[in-house]
CSV table of N, CA, C and O in Angstrom, one decimal:
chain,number,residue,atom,x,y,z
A,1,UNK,N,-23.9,89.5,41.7
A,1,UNK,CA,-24.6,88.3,41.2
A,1,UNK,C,-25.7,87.9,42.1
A,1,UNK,O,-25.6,87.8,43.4
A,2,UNK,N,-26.9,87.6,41.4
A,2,UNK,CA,-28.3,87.4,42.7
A,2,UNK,C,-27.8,86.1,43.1
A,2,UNK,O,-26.9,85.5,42.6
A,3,UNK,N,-28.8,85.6,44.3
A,3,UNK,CA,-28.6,84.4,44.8
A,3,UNK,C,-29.7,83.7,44.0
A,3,UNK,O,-30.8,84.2,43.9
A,4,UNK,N,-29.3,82.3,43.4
A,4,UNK,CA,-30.3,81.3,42.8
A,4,UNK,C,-31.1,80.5,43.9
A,4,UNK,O,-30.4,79.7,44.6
A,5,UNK,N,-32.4,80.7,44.2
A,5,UNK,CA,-33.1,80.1,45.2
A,5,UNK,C,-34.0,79.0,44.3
A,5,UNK,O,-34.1,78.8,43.0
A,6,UNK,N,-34.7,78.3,45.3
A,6,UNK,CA,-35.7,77.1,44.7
A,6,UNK,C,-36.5,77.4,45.6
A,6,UNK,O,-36.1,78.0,46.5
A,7,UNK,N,-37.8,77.1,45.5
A,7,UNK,CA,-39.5,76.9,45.9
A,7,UNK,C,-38.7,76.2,47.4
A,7,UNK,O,-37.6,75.6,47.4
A,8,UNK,N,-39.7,76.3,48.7
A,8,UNK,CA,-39.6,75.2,49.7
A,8,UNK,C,-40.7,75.1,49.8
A,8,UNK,O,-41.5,76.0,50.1
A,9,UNK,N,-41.1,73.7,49.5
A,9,UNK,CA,-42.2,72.7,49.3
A,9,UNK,C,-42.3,71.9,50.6
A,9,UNK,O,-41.3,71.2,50.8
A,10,UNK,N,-43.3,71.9,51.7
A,10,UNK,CA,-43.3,71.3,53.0
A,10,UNK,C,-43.6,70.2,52.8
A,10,UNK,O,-43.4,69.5,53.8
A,11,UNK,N,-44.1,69.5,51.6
A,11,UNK,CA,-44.8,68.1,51.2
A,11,UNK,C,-43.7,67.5,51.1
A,11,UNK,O,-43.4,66.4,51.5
A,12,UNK,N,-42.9,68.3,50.5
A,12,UNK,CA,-41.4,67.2,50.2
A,12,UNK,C,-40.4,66.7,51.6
A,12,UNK,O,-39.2,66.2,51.4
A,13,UNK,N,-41.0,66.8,52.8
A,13,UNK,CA,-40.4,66.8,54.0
A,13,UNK,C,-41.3,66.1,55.2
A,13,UNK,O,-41.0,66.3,56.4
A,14,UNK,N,-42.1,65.5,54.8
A,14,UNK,CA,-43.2,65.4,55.7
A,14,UNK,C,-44.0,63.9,55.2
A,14,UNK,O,-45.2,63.8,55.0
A,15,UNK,N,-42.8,62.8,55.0
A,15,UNK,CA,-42.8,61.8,53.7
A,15,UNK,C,-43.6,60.5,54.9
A,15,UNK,O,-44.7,60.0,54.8
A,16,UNK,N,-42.9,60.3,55.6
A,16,UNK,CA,-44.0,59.0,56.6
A,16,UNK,C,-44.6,59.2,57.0
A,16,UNK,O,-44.5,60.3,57.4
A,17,UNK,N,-46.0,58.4,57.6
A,17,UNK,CA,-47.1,58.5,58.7
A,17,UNK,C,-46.4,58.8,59.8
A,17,UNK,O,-47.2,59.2,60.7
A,18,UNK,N,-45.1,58.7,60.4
A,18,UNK,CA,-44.4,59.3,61.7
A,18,UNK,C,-44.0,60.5,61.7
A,18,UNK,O,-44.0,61.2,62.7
A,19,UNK,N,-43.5,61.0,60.5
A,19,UNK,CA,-43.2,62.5,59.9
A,19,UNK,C,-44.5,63.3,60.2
A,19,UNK,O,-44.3,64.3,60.9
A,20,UNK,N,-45.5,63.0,60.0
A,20,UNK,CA,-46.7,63.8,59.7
A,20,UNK,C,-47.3,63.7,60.6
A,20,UNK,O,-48.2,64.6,60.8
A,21,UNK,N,-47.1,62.5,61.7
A,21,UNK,CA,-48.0,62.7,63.3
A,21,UNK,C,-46.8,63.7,63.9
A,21,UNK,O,-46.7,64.7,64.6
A,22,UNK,N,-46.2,63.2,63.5
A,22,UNK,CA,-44.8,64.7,64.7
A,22,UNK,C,-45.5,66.3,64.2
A,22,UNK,O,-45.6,67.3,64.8
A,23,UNK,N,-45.8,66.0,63.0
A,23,UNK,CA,-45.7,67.8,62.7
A,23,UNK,C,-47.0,68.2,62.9
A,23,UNK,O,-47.1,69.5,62.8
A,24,UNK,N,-48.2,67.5,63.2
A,24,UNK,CA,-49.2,67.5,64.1
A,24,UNK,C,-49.5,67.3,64.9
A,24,UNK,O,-50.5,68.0,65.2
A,25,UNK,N,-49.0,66.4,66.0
A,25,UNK,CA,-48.7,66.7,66.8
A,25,UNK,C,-48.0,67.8,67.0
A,25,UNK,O,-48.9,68.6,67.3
A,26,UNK,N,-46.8,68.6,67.1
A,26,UNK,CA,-46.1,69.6,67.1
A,26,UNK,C,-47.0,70.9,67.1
A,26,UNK,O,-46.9,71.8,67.9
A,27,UNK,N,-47.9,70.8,66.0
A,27,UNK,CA,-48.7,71.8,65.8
A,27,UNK,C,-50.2,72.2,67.0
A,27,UNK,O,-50.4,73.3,67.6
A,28,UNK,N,-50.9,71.1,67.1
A,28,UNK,CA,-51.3,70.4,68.2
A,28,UNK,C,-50.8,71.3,69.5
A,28,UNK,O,-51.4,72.2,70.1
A,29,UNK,N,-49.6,70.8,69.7
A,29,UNK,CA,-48.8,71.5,71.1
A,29,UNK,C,-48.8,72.7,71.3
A,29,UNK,O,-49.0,73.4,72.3
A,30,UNK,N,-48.4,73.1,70.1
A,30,UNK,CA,-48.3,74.9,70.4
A,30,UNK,C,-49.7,75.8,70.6
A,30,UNK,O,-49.6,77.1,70.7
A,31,UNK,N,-50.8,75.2,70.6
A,31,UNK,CA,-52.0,75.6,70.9
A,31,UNK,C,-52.1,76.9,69.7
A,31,UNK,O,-52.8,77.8,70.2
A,32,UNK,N,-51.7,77.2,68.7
A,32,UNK,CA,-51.4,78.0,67.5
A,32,UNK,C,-52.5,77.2,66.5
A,32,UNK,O,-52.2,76.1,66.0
A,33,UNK,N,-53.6,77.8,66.3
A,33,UNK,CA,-54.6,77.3,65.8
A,33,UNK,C,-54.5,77.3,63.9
A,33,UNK,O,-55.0,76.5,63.1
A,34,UNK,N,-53.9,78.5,63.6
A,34,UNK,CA,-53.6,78.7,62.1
A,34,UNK,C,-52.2,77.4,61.6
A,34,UNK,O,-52.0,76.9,60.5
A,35,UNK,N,-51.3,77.1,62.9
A,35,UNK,CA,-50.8,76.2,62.2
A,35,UNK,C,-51.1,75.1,62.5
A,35,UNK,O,-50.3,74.3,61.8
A,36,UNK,N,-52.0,74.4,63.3
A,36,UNK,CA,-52.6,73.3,63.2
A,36,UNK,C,-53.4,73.0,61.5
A,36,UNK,O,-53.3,72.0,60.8
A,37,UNK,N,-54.2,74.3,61.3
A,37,UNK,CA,-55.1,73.5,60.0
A,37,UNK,C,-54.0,73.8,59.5
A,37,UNK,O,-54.4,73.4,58.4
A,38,UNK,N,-52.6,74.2,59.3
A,38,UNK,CA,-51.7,74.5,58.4
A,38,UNK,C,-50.9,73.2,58.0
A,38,UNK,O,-50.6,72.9,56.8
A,39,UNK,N,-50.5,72.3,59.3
A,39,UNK,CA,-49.8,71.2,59.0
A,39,UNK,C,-50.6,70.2,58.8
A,39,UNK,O,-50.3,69.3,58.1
A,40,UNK,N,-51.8,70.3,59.2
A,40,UNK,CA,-53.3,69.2,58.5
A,40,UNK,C,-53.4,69.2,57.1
A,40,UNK,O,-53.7,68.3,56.4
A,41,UNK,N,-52.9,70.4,56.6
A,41,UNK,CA,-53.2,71.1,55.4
A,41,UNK,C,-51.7,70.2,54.6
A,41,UNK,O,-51.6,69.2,54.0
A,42,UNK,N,-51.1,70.7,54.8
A,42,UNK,CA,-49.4,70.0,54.8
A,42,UNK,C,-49.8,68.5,54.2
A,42,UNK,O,-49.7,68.1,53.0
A,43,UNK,N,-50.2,67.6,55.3
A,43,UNK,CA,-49.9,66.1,55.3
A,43,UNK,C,-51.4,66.0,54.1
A,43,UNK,O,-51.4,65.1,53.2
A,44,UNK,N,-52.2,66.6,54.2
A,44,UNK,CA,-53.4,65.9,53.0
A,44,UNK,C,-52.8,66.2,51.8
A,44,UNK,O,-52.7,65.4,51.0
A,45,UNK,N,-52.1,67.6,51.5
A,45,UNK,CA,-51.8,67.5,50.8
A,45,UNK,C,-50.3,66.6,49.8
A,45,UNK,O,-50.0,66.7,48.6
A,46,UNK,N,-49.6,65.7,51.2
A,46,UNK,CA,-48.9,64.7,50.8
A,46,UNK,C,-49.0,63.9,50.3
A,46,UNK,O,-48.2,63.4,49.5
A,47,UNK,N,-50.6,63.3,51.0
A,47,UNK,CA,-51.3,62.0,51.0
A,47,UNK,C,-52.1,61.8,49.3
A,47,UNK,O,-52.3,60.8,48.5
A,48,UNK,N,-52.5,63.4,49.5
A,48,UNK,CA,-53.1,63.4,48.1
A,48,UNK,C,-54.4,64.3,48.2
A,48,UNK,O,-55.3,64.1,49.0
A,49,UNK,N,-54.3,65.1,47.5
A,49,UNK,CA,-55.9,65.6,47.7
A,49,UNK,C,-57.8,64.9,47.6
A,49,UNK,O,-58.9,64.9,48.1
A,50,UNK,N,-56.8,64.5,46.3
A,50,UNK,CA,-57.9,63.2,45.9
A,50,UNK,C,-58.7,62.3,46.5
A,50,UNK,O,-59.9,62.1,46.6
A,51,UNK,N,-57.2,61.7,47.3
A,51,UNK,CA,-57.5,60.7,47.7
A,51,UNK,C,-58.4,60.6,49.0
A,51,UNK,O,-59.1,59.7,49.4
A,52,UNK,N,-57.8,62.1,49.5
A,52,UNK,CA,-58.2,62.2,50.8
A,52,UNK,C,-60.0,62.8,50.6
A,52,UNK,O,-60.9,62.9,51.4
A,53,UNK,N,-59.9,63.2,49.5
A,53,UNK,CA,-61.6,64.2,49.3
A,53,UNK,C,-62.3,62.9,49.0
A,53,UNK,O,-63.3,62.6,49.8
A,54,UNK,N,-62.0,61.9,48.0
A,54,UNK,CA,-62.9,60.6,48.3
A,54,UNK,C,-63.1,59.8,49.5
A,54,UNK,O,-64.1,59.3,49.9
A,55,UNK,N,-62.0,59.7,50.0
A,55,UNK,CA,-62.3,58.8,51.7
A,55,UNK,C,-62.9,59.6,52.5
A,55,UNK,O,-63.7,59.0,53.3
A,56,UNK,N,-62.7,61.1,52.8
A,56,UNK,CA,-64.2,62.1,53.2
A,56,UNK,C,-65.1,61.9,53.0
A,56,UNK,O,-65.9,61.5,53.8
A,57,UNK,N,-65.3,62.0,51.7
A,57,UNK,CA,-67.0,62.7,51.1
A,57,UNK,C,-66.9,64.0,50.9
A,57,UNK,O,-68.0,64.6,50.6
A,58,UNK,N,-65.6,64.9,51.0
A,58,UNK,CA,-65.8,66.1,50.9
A,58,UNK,C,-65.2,66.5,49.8
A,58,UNK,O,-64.3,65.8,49.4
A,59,UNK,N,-65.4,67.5,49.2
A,59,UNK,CA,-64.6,67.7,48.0
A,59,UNK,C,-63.2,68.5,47.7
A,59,UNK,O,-62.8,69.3,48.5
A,60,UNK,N,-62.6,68.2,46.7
A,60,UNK,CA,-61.3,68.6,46.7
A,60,UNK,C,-61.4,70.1,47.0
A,60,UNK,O,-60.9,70.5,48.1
A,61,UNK,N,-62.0,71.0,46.1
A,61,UNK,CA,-62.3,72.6,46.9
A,61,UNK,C,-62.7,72.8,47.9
A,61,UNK,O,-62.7,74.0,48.0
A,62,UNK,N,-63.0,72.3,48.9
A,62,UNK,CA,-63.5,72.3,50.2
A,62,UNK,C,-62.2,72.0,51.1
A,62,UNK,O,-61.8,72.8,51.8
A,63,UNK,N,-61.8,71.1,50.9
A,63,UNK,CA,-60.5,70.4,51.3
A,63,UNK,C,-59.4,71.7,51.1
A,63,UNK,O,-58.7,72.1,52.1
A,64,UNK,N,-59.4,72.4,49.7
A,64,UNK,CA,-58.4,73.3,49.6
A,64,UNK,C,-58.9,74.4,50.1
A,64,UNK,O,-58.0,75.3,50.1
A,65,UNK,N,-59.8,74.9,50.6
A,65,UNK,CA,-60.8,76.3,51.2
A,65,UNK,C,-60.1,75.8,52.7
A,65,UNK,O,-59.2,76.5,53.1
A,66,UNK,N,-60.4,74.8,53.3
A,66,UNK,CA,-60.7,74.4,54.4
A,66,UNK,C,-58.9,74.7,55.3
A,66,UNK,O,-58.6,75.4,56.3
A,67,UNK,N,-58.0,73.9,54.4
A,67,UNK,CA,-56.4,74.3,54.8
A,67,UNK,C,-56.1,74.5,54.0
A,67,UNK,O,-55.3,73.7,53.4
A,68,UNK,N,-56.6,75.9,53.3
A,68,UNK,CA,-55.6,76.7,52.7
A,68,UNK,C,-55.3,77.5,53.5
A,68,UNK,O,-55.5,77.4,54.8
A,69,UNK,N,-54.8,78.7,52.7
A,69,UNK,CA,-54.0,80.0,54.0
A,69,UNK,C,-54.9,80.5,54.3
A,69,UNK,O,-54.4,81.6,54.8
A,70,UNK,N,-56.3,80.6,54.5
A,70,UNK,CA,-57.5,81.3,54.8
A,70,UNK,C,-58.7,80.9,55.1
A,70,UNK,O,-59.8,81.5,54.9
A,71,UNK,N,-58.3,79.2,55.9
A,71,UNK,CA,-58.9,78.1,56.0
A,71,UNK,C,-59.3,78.2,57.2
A,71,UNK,O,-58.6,78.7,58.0
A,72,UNK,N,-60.1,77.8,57.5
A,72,UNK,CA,-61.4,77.9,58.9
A,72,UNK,C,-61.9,76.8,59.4
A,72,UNK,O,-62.6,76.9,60.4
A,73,UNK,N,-61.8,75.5,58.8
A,73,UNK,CA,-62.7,74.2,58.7
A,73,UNK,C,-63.3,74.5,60.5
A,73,UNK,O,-63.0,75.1,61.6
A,74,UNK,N,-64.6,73.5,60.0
A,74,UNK,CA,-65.4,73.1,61.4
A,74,UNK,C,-64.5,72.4,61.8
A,74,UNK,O,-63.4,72.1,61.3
A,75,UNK,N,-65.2,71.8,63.3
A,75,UNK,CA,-64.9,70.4,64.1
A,75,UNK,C,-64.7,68.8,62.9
A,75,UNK,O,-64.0,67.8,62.7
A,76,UNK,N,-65.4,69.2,62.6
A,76,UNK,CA,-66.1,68.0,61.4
A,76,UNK,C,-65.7,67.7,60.7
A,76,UNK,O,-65.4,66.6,60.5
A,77,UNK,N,-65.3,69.0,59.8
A,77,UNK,CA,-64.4,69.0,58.6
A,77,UNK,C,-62.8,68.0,59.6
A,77,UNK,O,-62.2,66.9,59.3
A,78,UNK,N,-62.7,68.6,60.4
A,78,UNK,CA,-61.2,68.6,61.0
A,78,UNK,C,-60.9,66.9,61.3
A,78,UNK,O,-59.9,66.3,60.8
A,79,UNK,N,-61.9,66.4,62.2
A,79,UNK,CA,-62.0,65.1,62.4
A,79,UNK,C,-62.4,64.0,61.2
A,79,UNK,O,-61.8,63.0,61.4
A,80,UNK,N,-63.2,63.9,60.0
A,80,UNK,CA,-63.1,63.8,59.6
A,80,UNK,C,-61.8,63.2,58.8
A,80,UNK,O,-61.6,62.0,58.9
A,81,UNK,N,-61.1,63.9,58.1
A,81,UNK,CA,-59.4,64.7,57.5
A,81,UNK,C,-58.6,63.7,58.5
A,81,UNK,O,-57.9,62.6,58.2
A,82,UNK,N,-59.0,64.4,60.1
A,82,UNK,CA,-57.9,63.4,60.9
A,82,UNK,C,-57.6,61.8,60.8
A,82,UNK,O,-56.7,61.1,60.7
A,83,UNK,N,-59.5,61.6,61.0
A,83,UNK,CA,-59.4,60.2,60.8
A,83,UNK,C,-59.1,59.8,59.7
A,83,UNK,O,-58.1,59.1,59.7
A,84,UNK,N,-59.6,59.9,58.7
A,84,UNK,CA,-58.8,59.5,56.9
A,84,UNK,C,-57.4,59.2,57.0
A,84,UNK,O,-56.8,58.2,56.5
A,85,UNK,N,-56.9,60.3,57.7
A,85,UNK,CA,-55.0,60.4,57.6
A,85,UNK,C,-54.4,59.4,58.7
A,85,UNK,O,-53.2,59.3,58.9
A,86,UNK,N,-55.5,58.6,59.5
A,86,UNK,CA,-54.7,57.9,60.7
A,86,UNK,C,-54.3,58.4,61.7
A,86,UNK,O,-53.3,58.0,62.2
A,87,UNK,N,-55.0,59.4,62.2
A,87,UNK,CA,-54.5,60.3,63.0
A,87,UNK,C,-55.7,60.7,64.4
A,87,UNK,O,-56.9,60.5,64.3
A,88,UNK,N,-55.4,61.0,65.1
A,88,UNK,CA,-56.5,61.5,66.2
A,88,UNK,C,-56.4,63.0,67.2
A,88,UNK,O,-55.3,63.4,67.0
A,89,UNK,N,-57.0,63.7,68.0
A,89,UNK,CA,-56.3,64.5,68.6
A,89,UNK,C,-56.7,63.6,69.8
A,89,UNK,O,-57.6,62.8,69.9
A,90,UNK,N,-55.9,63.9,70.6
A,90,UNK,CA,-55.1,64.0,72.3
A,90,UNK,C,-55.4,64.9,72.8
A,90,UNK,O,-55.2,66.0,72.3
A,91,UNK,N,-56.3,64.9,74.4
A,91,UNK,CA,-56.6,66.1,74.9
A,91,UNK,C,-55.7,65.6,76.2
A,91,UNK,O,-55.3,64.4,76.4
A,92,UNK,N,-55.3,66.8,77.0
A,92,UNK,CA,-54.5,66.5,78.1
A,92,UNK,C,-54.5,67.9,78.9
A,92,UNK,O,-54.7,69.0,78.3
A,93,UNK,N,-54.4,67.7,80.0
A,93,UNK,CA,-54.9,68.8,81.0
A,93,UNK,C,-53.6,69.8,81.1
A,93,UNK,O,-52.5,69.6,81.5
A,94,UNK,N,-54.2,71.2,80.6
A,94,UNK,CA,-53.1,72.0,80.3
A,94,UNK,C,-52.1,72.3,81.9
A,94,UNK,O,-52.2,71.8,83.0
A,95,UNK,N,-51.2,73.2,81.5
A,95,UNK,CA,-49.9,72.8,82.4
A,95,UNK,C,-50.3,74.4,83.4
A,95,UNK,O,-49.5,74.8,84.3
């Protein structure tokens, strides 16, 4: 008998503005650059794509090019996103 699985959806786990600074933060820390725009990617897409491409100026396909799985965004793009979501990066003198 197969095993019945379900989709895991990261949006469905990543529900408050404290959820979503941890997992950016988190990402942030590991100096792992693919999952930084990955969990950036994560929380806009919680927030809303929409919503977040009008308080940019950038557009929803840009937004999904930018953190999707083959996403690259600039500085710009990145800060931008951050600021919209309430968010900032932290620099701190490595260890």
């Amino acid at each position: 008998m197969p095993i019945e699985t379900i989709p895991f959806v990261a949006e469905d786990y990543f529900r408050t503005h404290e959820e979503q600074a941890g997992l950016v933060a988190d990402a942030l820390d590991s100096g792992d650059i693919a999952y930084l725009i990955h969990a950036i990617g994560i929380v806009v897409r919680t927030r809303g794509m929409s919503e977040v491409a009008k308080a940019t100026g950038l557009s929803r396909q840009a937004l999904y090019a930018a953190f999707g799985p083959k996403g690259n965004p600039t500085i710009s793009t990145v800060m931008k996103v951050l600021n919209c979501l309430g968010l900032s990066l932290t620099l701190k003198k490595a260890a």
